[in-house]
Amino acid sequence: MKRIFLVGFMASGKTTTGRRIAKKYNLEFIDLDVYIENRYHKSVSQIFAEKGEEGFRNIEHNMLQEVAGFEDVVIAAGGGTPCFFNNMDIMNEAGETVYLKATPEMLCSYLNMNGTAKRPLVANKTPEELFEYVSTTLAKREPFYEMAKHSMASDDLSDKLFDELLN
């Protein structure tokens, strides 16, 4: 049984890395936000709009508990997932956790290139507001991300850590 959770700020590469690792090791890949959207037949943005962040975080916590029981899977957690309830404990107890570290500059660059409209927490922010939000929020979330068992730079494209975890 293999279970890897990828944590880190939005746009840190969790989905891209998760897909690549899942394919390489013949594991299922789950993006927790997509899992929630499929279950609720609504986008994360719609859920935020209807239920607020607190309502979304409750749903997210319940869905995390569900996927934490799956086997042979790579799970990309949402950027805020580790910061609520006992979510980091759930992930650490269920499998290996990897924090994909990125600088605020790198995160903002990616978010500016790929648009922020679909990300409810940063939609409609100017580049200056985005940088301030990313810097401040990353500083608040980093203590939770640092609870992961492993850490790697999000721009490190080598699979060395995953080779060690999965072989």
Coordinates of C-alpha atoms in Angstrom, one line a residue:
M1 CA 0.0 0.0 0.0
K2 CA 1.4 3.4 -1.1
R3 CA -0.1 6.7 -0.2
I4 CA 1.6 10.1 -0.8
F5 CA 0.2 13.5 0.0
L6 CA 1.6 16.6 -1.7
V7 CA 1.2 19.8 0.2
G8 CA 2.2 23.4 -0.5
F9 CA 0.8 26.8 -1.5
M10 CA -1.5 27.1 -4.5
A11 CA 0.5 27.0 -7.7
S12 CA 3.5 25.2 -6.1
G13 CA 3.2 22.3 -8.5
K14 CA 1.3 19.8 -6.5
T15 CA -1.0 18.7 -9.4
T16 CA 1.8 18.6 -12.0
T17 CA 4.1 16.7 -9.7
G18 CA 1.3 14.4 -8.5
R19 CA 0.3 13.4 -12.0
R20 CA 3.9 12.8 -13.1
I21 CA 4.7 10.6 -10.0
A22 CA 1.4 8.7 -10.2
K23 CA 2.1 7.9 -13.9
K24 CA 5.7 6.9 -13.2
Y25 CA 4.8 4.5 -10.4
N26 CA 1.5 3.3 -11.7
L27 CA -0.5 4.9 -8.9
E28 CA -3.9 6.7 -9.0
F29 CA -3.8 10.5 -8.9
I30 CA -6.3 12.5 -7.0
D31 CA -6.4 16.3 -6.9
L32 CA -8.5 17.0 -3.7
D33 CA -10.1 20.1 -5.2
V34 CA -11.2 18.2 -8.3
Y35 CA -12.4 15.3 -6.1
I36 CA -14.6 17.8 -4.2
E37 CA -15.9 19.4 -7.4
N38 CA -16.8 16.0 -8.8
R39 CA -18.6 14.9 -5.6
Y40 CA -20.5 18.2 -5.2
H41 CA -21.0 18.9 -9.0
K42 CA -19.8 22.4 -8.3
S43 CA -16.6 24.3 -8.7
V44 CA -14.5 25.2 -5.6
S45 CA -15.3 28.8 -6.4
Q46 CA -19.1 28.1 -6.4
I47 CA -18.8 26.2 -3.1
F48 CA -16.8 29.2 -1.6
A49 CA -19.5 31.6 -2.9
E50 CA -22.4 29.5 -1.5
K51 CA -20.9 28.2 1.8
G52 CA -18.0 30.6 2.5
E53 CA -14.5 29.4 3.4
E54 CA -15.7 27.7 6.6
G55 CA -18.2 25.6 4.8
F56 CA -15.7 24.7 2.1
R57 CA -13.1 23.7 4.7
N58 CA -15.6 21.4 6.4
I59 CA -16.3 19.7 3.1
E60 CA -12.5 19.5 2.3
H61 CA -11.8 17.9 5.7
N62 CA -14.5 15.3 5.2
M63 CA -13.2 14.5 1.7
L64 CA -9.6 14.3 2.9
Q65 CA -10.6 11.7 5.5
E66 CA -12.2 9.7 2.7
V67 CA -9.3 9.8 0.3
A68 CA -6.8 9.1 3.1
G69 CA -8.2 5.6 3.2
F70 CA -7.5 4.9 -0.5
E71 CA -4.5 2.8 -1.5
D72 CA -1.8 3.2 -4.1
V73 CA -2.5 6.8 -4.6
V74 CA -0.9 10.2 -4.9
I75 CA -3.1 13.0 -3.5
A76 CA -2.5 16.7 -4.2
A77 CA -4.1 18.6 -1.2
G78 CA -5.4 22.0 -1.7
G79 CA -3.2 24.9 -0.6
G80 CA -5.1 25.5 2.6
T81 CA -5.9 21.9 3.4
P82 CA -3.0 21.4 5.9
C83 CA -4.0 24.5 7.9
F84 CA -7.4 23.4 9.1
F85 CA -8.7 20.9 11.6
N86 CA -6.2 18.1 12.2
N87 CA -5.6 17.6 8.4
M88 CA -1.8 17.4 8.6
D89 CA -2.1 14.7 11.3
I90 CA -4.5 12.8 9.1
M91 CA -2.1 12.9 6.1
N92 CA 1.0 12.1 8.2
E93 CA -0.7 9.1 9.8
A94 CA -2.1 7.8 6.5
G95 CA 1.1 8.0 4.4
E96 CA 4.1 10.0 3.3
T97 CA 3.7 13.8 3.1
V98 CA 5.8 16.0 0.9
Y99 CA 5.9 19.8 1.1
L100 CA 6.6 21.4 -2.3
K101 CA 8.4 24.6 -1.3
A102 CA 8.2 27.7 -3.5
T103 CA 9.1 31.4 -3.0
P104 CA 6.4 34.1 -3.2
E105 CA 8.0 35.4 -6.4
M106 CA 7.8 32.0 -8.1
L107 CA 4.2 31.5 -6.9
C108 CA 3.1 34.9 -8.1
S109 CA 4.9 34.4 -11.5
Y110 CA 3.0 31.2 -12.0
L111 CA -0.4 32.7 -10.9
N112 CA 0.1 35.7 -13.1
M113 CA 0.9 33.6 -16.1
N114 CA -2.0 31.2 -15.6
G115 CA -4.6 33.6 -14.4
T116 CA -6.1 33.8 -10.9
A117 CA -9.8 33.9 -11.9
K118 CA -10.4 30.2 -11.0
R119 CA -8.7 30.5 -7.6
P120 CA -11.2 32.1 -5.3
L121 CA -8.7 33.4 -2.7
V122 CA -6.7 35.4 -5.3
A123 CA -9.3 36.3 -7.9
N124 CA -9.4 40.0 -9.0
K125 CA -6.2 41.0 -7.1
T126 CA -3.7 43.4 -8.7
P127 CA -0.1 42.0 -9.1
E128 CA 0.9 44.1 -6.0
E129 CA -2.1 42.8 -4.0
L130 CA -1.4 39.2 -5.2
F131 CA 2.3 39.4 -4.0
E132 CA 1.2 40.8 -0.6
Y133 CA -1.5 38.1 -0.2
V134 CA 0.9 35.3 -1.3
S135 CA 3.7 36.5 1.0
T136 CA 1.5 37.0 4.0
T137 CA -0.5 33.8 3.6
L138 CA 2.5 31.7 2.9
A139 CA 4.2 32.9 6.1
K140 CA 1.0 31.9 8.0
R141 CA 0.7 28.5 6.3
E142 CA 4.4 27.5 6.3
P143 CA 4.3 26.1 9.9
F144 CA 1.6 23.7 8.8
Y145 CA 3.4 22.8 5.6
E146 CA 6.6 22.2 7.6
M147 CA 4.9 19.4 9.5
A148 CA 5.2 17.3 6.3
K149 CA 7.6 14.4 6.7
H150 CA 9.6 15.4 3.6
S151 CA 10.3 18.7 1.8
M152 CA 11.6 19.6 -1.6
A153 CA 11.8 22.7 -3.8
S154 CA 8.8 22.8 -6.1
D155 CA 11.1 23.6 -9.0
D156 CA 13.2 20.4 -8.4
L157 CA 12.1 18.2 -11.2
S158 CA 14.1 15.2 -10.0
D159 CA 12.2 12.2 -8.7
K160 CA 15.0 11.1 -6.3
L161 CA 12.8 11.7 -3.1
F162 CA 9.9 9.8 -4.7
D163 CA 12.2 7.0 -5.8
E164 CA 13.3 6.6 -2.2
L165 CA 9.7 6.7 -0.9
L166 CA 8.2 4.3 -3.4
N167 CA 10.9 1.7 -3.9

